Coordinates of C-alpha atoms and ligand atoms in Angstrom, one line a residue:
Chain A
X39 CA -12.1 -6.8 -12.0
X40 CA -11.6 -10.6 -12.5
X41 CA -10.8 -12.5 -9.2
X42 CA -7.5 -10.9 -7.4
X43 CA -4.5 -13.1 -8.2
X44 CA -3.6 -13.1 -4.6
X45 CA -6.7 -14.8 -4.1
X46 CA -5.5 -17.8 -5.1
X47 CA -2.4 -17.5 -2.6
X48 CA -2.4 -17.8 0.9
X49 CA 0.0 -17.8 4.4
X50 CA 0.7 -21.3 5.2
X51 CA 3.5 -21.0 8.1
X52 CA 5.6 -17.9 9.8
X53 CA 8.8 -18.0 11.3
X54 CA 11.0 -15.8 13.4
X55 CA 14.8 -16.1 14.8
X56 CA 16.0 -14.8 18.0
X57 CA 15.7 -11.3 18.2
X58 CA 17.9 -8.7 20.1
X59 CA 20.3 -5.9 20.6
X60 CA 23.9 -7.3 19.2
X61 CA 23.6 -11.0 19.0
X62 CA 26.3 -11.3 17.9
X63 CA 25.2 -14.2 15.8
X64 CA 26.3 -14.8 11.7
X65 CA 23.5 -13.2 10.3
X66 CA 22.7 -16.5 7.6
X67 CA 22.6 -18.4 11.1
X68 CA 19.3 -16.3 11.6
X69 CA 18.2 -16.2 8.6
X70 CA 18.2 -20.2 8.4
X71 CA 16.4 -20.4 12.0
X72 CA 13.4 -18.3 10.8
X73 CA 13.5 -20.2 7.1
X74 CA 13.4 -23.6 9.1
X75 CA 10.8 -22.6 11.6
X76 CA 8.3 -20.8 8.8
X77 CA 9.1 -24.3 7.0
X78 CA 8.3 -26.4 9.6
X79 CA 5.2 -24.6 11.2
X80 CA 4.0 -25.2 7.4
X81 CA 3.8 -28.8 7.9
X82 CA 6.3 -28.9 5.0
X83 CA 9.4 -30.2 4.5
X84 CA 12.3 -28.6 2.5
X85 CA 12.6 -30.6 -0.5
X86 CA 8.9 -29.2 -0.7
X87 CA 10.4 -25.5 -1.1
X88 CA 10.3 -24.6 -5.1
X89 CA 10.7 -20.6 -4.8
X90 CA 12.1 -18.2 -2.7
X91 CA 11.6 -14.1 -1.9
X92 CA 13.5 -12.0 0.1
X93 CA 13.8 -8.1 0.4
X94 CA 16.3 -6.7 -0.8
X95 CA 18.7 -9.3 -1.5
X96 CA 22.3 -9.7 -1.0
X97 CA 23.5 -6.4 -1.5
X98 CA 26.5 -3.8 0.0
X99 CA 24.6 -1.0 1.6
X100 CA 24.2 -0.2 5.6
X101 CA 26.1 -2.4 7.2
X102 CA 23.4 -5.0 8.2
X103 CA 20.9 -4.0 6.3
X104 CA 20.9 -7.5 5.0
X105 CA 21.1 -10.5 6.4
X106 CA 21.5 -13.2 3.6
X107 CA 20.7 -12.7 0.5
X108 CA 18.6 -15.6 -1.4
X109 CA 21.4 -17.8 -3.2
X110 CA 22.8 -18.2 0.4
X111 CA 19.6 -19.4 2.1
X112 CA 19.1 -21.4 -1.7
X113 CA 22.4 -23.3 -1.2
X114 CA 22.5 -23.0 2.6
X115 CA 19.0 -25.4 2.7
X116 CA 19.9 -27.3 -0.7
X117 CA 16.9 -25.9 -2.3
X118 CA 15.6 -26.7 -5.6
X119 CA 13.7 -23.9 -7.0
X120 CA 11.7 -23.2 -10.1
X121 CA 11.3 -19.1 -9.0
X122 CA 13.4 -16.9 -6.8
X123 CA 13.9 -13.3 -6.3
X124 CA 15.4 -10.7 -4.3
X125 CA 15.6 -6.8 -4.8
X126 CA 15.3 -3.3 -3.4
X127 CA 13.0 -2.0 -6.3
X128 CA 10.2 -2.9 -5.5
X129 CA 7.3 -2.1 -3.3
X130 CA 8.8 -1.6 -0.1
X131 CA 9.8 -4.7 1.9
X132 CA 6.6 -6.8 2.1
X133 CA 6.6 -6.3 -1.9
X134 CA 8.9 -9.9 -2.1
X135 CA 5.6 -11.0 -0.6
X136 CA 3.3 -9.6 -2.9
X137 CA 5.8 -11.4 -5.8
X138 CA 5.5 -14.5 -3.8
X139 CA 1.7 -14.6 -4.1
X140 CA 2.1 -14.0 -7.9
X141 CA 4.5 -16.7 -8.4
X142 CA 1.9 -19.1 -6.8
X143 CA -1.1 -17.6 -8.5
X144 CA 0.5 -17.9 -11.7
X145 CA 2.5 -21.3 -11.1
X146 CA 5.8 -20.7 -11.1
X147 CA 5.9 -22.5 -7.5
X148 CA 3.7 -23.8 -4.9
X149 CA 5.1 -23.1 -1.3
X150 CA 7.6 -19.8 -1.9
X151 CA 10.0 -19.1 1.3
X152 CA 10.1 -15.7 1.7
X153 CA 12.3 -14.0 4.4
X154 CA 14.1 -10.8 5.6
X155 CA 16.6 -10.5 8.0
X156 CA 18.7 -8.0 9.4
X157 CA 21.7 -7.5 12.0
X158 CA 22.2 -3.9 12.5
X159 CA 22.3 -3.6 15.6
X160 CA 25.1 -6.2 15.4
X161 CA 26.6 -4.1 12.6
X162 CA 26.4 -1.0 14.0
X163 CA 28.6 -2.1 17.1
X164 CA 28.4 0.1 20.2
X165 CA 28.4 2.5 18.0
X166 CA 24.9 5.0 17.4
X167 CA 23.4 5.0 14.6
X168 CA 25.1 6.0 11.3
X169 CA 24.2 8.2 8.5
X170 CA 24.2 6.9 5.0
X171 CA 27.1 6.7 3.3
X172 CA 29.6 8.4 6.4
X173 CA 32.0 5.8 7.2
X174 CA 32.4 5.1 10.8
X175 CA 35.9 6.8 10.9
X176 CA 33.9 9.9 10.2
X177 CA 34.8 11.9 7.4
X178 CA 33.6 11.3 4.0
X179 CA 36.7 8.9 2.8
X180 CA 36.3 9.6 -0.6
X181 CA 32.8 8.3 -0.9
X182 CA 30.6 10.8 -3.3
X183 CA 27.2 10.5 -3.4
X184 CA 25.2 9.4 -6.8
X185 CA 22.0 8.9 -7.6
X186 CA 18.8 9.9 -5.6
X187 CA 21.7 10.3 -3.0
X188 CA 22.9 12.8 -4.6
X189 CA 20.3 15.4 -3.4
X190 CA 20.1 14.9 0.2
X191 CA 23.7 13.6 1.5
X192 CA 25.5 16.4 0.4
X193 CA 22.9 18.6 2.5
X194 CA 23.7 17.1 5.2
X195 CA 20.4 15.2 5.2
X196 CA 22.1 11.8 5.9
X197 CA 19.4 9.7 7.2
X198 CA 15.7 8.6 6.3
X199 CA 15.5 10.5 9.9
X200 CA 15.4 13.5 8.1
X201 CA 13.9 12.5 5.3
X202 CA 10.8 11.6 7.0
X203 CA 10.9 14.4 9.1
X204 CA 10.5 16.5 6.7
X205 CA 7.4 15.1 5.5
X206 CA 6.1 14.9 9.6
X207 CA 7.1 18.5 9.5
X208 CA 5.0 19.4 6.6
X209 CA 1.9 17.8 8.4
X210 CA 2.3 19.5 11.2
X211 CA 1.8 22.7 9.7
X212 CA -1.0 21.3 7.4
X213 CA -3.3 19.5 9.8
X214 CA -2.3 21.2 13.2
X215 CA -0.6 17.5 14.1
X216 CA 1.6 17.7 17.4
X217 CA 4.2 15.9 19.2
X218 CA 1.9 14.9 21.9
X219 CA -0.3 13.3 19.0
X220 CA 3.0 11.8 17.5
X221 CA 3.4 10.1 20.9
X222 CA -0.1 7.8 21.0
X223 CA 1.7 5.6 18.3
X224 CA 5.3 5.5 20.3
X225 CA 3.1 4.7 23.8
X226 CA 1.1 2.2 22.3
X227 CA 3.8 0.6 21.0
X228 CA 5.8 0.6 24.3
X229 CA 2.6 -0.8 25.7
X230 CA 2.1 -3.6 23.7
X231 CA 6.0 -4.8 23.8
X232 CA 5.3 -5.0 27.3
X233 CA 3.3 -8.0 26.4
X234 CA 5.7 -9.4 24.3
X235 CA 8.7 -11.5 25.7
X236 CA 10.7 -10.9 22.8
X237 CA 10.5 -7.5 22.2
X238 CA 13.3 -5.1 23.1
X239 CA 12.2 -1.9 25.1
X240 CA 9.7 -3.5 27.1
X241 CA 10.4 -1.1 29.9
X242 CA 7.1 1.3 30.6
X243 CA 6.8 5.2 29.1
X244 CA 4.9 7.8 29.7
X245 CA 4.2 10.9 27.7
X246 CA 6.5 13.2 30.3
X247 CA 9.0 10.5 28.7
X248 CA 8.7 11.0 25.2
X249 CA 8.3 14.6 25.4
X250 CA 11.7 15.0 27.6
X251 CA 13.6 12.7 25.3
X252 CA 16.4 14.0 23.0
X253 CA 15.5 15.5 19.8
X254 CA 16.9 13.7 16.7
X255 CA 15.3 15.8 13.6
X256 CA 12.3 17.8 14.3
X257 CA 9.8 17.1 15.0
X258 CA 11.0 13.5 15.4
X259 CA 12.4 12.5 18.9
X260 CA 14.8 9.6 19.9
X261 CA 11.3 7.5 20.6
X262 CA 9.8 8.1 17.2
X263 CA 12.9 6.1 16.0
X264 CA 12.6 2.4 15.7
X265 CA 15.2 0.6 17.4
X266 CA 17.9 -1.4 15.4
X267 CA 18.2 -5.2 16.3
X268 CA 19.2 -8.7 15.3
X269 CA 16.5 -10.8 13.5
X270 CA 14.7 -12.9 11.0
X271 CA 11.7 -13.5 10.1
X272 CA 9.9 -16.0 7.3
X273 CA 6.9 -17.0 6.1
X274 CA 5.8 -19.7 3.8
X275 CA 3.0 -18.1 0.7
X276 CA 1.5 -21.8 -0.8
X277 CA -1.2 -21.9 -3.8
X278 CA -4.3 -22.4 -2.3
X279 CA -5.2 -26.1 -4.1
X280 CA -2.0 -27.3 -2.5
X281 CA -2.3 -26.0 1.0
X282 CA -5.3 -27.8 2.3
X283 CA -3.5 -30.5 3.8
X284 CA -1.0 -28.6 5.6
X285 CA -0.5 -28.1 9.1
X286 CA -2.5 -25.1 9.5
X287 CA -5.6 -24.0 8.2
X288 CA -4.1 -21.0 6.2
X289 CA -4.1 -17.2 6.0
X290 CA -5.8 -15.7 2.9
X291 CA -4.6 -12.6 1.2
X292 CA -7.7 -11.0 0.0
X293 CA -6.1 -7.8 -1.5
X294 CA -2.4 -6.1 -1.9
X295 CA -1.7 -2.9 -2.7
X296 CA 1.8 -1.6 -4.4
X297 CA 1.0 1.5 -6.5
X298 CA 3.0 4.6 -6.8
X299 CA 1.3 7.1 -9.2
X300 CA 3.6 10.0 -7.9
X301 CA 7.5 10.8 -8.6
X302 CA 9.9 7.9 -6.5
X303 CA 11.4 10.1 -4.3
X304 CA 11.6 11.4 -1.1
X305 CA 11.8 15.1 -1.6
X306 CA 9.9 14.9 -5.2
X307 CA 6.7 13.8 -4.1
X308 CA 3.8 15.9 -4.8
X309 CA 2.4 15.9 -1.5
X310 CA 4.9 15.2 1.3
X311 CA 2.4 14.4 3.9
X312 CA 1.2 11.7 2.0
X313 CA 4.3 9.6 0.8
X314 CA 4.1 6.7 -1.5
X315 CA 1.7 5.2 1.2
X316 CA -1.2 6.7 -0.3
X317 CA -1.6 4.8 -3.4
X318 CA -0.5 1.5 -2.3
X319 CA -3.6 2.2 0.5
X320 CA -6.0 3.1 -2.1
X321 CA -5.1 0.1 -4.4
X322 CA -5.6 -2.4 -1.9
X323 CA -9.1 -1.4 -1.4
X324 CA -9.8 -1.1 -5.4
X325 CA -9.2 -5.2 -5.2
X326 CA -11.7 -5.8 -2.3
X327 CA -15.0 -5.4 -1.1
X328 CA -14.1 -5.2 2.4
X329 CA -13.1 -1.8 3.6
X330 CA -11.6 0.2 6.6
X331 CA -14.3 -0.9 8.9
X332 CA -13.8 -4.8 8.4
X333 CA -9.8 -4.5 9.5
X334 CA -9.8 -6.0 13.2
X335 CA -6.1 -5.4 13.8
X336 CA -3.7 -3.7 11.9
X337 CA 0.5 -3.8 11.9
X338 CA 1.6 -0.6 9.9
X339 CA 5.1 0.2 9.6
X340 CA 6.7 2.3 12.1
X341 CA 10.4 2.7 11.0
X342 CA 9.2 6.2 12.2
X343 CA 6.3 6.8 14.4
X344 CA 4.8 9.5 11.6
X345 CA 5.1 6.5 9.0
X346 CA 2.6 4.5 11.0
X347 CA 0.5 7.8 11.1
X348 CA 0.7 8.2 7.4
X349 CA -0.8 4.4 6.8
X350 CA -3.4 5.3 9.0
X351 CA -4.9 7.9 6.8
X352 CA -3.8 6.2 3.6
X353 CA -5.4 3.0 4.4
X354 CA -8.4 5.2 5.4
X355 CA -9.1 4.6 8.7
X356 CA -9.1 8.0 9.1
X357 CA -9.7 11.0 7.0
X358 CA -6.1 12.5 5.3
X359 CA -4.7 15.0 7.6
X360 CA -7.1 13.3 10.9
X361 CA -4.2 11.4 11.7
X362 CA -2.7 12.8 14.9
X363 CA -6.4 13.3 16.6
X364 CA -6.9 9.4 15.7
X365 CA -4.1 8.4 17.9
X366 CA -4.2 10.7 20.4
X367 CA -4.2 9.3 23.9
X368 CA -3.8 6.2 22.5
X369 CA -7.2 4.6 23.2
X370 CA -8.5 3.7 19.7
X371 CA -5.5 2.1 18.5
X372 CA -5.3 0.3 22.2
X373 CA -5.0 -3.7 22.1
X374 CA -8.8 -3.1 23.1
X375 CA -9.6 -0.8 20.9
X376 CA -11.6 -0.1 18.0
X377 CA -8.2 -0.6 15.7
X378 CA -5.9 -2.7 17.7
X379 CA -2.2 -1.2 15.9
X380 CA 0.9 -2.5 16.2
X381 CA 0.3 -5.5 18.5
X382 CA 3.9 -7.1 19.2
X383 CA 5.4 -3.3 20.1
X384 CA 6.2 -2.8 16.2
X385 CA 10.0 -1.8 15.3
X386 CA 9.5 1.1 17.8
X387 CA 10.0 -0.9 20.6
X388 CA 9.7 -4.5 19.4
X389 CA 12.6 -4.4 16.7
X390 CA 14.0 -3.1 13.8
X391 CA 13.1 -6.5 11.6
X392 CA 12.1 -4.0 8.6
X393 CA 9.0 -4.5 7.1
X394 CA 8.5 -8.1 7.7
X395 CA 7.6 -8.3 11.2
X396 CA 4.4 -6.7 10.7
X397 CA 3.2 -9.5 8.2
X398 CA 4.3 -12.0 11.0
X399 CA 2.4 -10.3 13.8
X400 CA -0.6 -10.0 11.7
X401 CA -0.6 -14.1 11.0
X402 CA 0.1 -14.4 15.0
X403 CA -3.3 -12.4 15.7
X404 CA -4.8 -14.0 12.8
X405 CA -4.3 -17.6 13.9
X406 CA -5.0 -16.2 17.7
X407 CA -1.5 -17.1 18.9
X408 CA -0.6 -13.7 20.7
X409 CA -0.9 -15.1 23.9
X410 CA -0.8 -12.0 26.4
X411 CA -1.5 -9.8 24.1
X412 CA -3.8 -11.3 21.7
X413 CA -6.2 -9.4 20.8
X414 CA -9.5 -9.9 22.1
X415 CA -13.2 -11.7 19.6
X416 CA -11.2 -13.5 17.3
X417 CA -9.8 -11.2 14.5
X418 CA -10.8 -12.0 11.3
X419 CA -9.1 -9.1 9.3
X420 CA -5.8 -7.9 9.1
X421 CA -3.7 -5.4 7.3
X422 CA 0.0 -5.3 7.0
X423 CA 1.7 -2.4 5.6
X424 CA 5.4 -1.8 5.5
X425 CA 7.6 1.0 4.2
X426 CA 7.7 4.4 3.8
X427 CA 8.7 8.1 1.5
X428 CA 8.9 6.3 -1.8
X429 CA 8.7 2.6 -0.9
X430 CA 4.9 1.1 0.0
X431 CA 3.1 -2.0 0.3
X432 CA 0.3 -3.7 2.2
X433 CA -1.7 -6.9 2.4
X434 CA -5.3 -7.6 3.5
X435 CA -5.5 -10.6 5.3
X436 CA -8.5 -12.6 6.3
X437 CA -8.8 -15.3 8.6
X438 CA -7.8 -18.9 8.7
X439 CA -9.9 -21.1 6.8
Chain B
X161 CA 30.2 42.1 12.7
X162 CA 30.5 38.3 13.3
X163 CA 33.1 36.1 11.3
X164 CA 31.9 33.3 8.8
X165 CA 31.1 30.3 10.5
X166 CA 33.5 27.3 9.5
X167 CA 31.9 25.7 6.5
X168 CA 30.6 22.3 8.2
X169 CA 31.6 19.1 6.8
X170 CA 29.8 18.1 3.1
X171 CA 29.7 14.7 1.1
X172 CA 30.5 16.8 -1.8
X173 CA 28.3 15.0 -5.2
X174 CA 30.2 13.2 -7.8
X175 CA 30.3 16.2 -10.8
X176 CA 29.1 15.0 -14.1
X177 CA 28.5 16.5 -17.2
X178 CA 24.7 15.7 -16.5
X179 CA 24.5 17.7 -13.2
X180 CA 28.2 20.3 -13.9
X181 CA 25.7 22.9 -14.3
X182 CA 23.5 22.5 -10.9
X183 CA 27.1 21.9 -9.0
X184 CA 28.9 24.6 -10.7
X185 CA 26.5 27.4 -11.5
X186 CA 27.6 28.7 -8.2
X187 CA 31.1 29.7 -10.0
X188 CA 29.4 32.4 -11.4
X189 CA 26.6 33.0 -8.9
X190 CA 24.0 31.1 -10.8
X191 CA 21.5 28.4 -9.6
X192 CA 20.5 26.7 -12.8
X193 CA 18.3 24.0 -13.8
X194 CA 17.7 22.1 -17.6
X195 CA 15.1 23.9 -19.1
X196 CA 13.1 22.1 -21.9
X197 CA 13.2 23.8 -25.5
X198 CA 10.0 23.6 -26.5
X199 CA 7.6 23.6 -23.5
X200 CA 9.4 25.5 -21.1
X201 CA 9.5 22.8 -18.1
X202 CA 12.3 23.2 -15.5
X203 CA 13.5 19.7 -15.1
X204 CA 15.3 18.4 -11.3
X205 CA 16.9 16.3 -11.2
X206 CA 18.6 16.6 -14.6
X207 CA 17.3 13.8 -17.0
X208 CA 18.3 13.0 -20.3
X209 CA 14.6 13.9 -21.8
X210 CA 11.5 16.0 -20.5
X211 CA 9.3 14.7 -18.4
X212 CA 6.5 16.5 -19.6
X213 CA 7.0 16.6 -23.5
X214 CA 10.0 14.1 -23.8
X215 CA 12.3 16.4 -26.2
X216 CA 16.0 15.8 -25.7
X217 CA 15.9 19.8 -26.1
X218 CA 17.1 20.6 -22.5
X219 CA 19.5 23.0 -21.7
X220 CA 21.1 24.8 -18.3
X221 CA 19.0 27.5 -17.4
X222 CA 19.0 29.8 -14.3
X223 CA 16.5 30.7 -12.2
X224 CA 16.1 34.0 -10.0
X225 CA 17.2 31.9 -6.6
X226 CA 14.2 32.8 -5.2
X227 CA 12.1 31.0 -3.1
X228 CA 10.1 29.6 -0.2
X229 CA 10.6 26.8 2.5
X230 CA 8.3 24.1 1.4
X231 CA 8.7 22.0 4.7
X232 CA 11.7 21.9 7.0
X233 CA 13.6 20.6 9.8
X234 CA 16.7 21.1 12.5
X235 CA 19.0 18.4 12.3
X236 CA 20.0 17.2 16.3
X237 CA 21.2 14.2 15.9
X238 CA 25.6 14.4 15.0
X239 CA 25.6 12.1 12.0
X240 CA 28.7 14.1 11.7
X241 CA 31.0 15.7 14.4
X242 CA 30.3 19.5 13.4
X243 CA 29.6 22.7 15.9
X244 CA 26.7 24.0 14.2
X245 CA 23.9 22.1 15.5
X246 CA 21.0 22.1 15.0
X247 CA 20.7 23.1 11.3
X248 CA 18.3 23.7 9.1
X249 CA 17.7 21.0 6.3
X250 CA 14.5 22.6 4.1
X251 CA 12.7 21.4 1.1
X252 CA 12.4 24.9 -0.8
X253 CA 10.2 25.3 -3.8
X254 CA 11.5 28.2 -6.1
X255 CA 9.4 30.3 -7.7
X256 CA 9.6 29.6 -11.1
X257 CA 7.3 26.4 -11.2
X258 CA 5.4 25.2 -8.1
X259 CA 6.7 21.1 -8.4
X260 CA 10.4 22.8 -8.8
X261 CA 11.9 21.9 -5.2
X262 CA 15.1 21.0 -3.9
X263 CA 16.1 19.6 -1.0
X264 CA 18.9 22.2 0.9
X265 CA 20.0 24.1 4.0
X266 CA 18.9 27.5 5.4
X267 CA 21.6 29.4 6.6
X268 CA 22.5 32.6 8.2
X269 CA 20.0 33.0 10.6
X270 CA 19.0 31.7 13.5
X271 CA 18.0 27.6 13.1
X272 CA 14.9 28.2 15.6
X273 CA 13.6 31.0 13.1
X274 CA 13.1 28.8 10.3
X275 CA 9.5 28.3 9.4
X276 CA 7.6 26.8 6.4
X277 CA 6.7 29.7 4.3
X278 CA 10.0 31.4 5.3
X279 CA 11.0 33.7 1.9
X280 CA 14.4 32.4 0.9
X281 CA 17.0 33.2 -2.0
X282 CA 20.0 31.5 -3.1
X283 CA 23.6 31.7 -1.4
X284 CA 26.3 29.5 -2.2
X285 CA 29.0 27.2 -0.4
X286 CA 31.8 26.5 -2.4
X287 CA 33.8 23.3 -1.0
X288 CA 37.4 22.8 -2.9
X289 CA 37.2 25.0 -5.9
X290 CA 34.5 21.8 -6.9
X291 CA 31.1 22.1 -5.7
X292 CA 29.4 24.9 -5.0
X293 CA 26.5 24.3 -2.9
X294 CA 22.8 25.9 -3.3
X295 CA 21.9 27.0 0.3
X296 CA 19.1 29.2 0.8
X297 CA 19.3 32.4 3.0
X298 CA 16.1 34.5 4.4
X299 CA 15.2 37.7 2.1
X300 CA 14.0 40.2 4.8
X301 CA 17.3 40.6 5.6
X302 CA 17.5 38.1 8.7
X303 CA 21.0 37.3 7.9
X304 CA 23.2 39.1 10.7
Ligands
ZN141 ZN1 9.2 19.7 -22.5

């Protein structure tokens, strides 16, 4: 293969909003802090902005799903922009990344905001959490589900709860995986937002927790959940011949991986313990001679605890199916272990910022900023993976330089 | 012998003429899928060509009903206000083609005794006269 195109892109600034349980804050309000902060910890100004990426876009949906939508942020900051996109088709949420890095490589745009933000837990009021496409009222008020919808909703299958419970399920009975295994990635998450002041649950938990807690859709508990919040976050992609002069010394992206060789769908997929996951894994390392071994922290989705399991084995840091005895007890994937995972507390217990929060925390660790819970020797390797069932995506990060 | 339970609540589909025949088989008892012409290949969801040979040849085609849970699991959480949890959401795989699965609910029997490999056949819900609902019930004769 000729040199990677994301090669010739790097990270060059990261920003985040406030982040909490129901703000209450207007959601573009948000979006605009992360946006200014990711521009500013760039060393760049705004009239120095030529493209913008966001996941997914203004769009109807869950309420909060979305945040802002890129015409908003455009107009909002007085942009002028030779690229921009935003969209839900694509490679899960850190995919606007991977289309940042392209527009750079190919020169469409030399420093490319891109950005997510979310405000359910704003949305969602006092409220639980809602089912797709029930209306608060309860009910079905009309609504008749189309499209891939149409084969779970009306089986009562209303969230990606049960979606991705079906897959953990199906492992289970595979590979022998157990809820006590499930529970390494939920404790080490709870551990790690400990460490992190702007986490949500930062409260301590102990396996008798987990196991005791209320069952949502076997075998996923309430703590295999992530927890919806208010949030932003941005970073700033730049072409690498234009960001030596910046602020920091940037991030590289040394491989991404988007593939999905096997049917979109959650139900469809040929093998259910796998999800899309496994071929955006195995791409990334087609683009790289680094492997499993070099990754000195890694930030894998965890919209669901079993997700986050999943990228393990996909990214191959385990064998497929060796997923539950790798996190078990928690050790390995300890802030000082072998495979530090999930630093900042992931969505489990950090927040529910959706894909993007991963690719932030990885930068942190990356540029050595974690404070209490940096981890330790200097990491020089990073993945990022976000999304899950159908949508998947990763980065491989290397060090500033 | 125990009543019916209440049918629970359902987002009931929007019926086209693209998917009438998966929605509505259940009028006459059937669960049918398009069927290609030529090769043979069940096709879910319906499409407007074969995925394996691409003919426009498709046509409605029912299958025996029968098959077995592919993966599972109980539904706790009340998306919906309903007295029947938890239930069973299942991916079944019927036995006509091994990648011909469908994502449903086991019914009639005990929501603890569900189990992946669980036998299964075909039982339907109708909701309004509209939609009649493939659910899957166990074969050995669970059902009580
Ligand atoms: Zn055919």
């Amino acid at each position: 293969m000729s040199e990677p195109m994301e090669r010739r892109a790097c990270i060059t600034g990261i920003g985040q909003s406030q982040i909490g349980r129901r703000i209450g804050r207007d959601p573009l309000d948000l979006t605009l802090d992360a946006c200014i902060a990711a521009i500013e910890d760039a060393g760049l100004t705004r009239d120095q902005i030529d493209g913008i990426t966001t996941y997914p876009g203004a769009m109807g949906g869950a309420p909060g799903f979305t945040g802002a939508g890129v015409t908003e942020v455009q107009d909002a900051l007085r942009l002028k922009l030779s690229w921009y996109t935003g969209a839900l088709e694509q490679p899960g949420q850190l995919g606007a990344v991977v289309n940042a890095c392209m527009a750079v490589a190919c020169g469409l745009a030399d420093h490319v905001l891109c950005f997510r933000s979310v405000w359910e837990a704003t949305a969602q009021g006092s409220g639980k959490r809602s089912g797709i496409g029930l209306p608060s009222g309860g009910g079905g008020g009309g609504f008749r589900p189309s499209g891939t919808m149409e084969w779970s909703l009306p089986f009562r299958a209303y969230s990606a709860a049960n979606w991705i419970a079906l897959s953990a399920q199906r492992h289970f009975h595979e590979f022998g995986t157990t809820r006590e295994q499930l529970a390494g990635i939920a404790l080490n998450a709870r551990r790690n937002a400990a460490l992190n002041p702007n986490a949500i649950y930062r409260d301590p938990m102990s396996l008798d927790d987990y196991l005791a807690a209320r069952m949502i859709s076997t075998p996923l508990c309430l703590f295999d959940c992530d927890v919806p919040c208010d949030g932003a976050t941005a970073m700033i992609v730049s072409r690498r011949e234009v960001a030596g002069d910046l602020r920091r010394r940037p991030i590289g992206v040394e491989a991404v991986g988007t593939a999905i060789r096997g049917r979109p769908s959650w139900d469809q997929w040929d093998d259910l313990t796998t999800m899309a996951l496994r071929d955006a894994g195995a791409m990334m390392w087609e683009r790289t001679d680094l492997t499993p071994a070099d990754v000195d922290v890694a930030e894998l989705y965890d919209g669901f605890s079993f997700i986050t399991l999943a990228w393990l084995e996909a990214l191959g840091f385990c064998e497929k199916g060796e997923g539950g005895p790798f996190v078990e007890g928690g050790t390995r994937i300890a802030l000082d272990g072998d495979l530090p995972l999930n630093t900042n507390g992931g969505q489990l217990s950090g927040g529910r910022l959706h894909g993007f929060g991963f690719l932030h925390e990885a930068c942190v660790q990356l540029w050595g900023e974690g404070g209490e819970r940096q981890v330790g020797g200097d990491p020089e390797v990073a993945v990022a993976a976000a999304g899950g069932g159908p949508l998947g995506g990763c980065l491989l990060l290397t060090g500033p330089r | 012998m125990s009543e019916a339970p209440e049918k629970p609540f359902r987002l009931l589909p929007r019926v086209t003429p693209t998917n009438e025949h998966f929605w509505r088989g259940g009028r006459e008892g059937e669960l049918r899928f398009l069927r290609c012409g030529p090769c043979r290949e069940y096709v879910h969801p319906p499409a407007p060509r074969c995925p394996a040979c691409l003919s426009k040849d498709l046509a409605p085609a029912a299958v025996s009903g029968l098959g077995t849970v592919h993966t599972f699991t109980l539904n706790h959480q009340q998306w919906v206000p309903s007295a029947d949890h938890p239930y069973a959401i299942a991916v079944v795989a019927l036995d006509e083609q091994s990648d011909l699965r469908l994502m449903s609910n086991v019914v009639h029997c005990p929501a603890d005794s569900v189990h992946i490999g669980m036998r299964v056949r075909v039982v339907f819900e109708n909701h309004d006269d509209d939609v009649w609902f493939p659910l899957f019930e166990p074969v050995d004769g669970a059902a009580q």
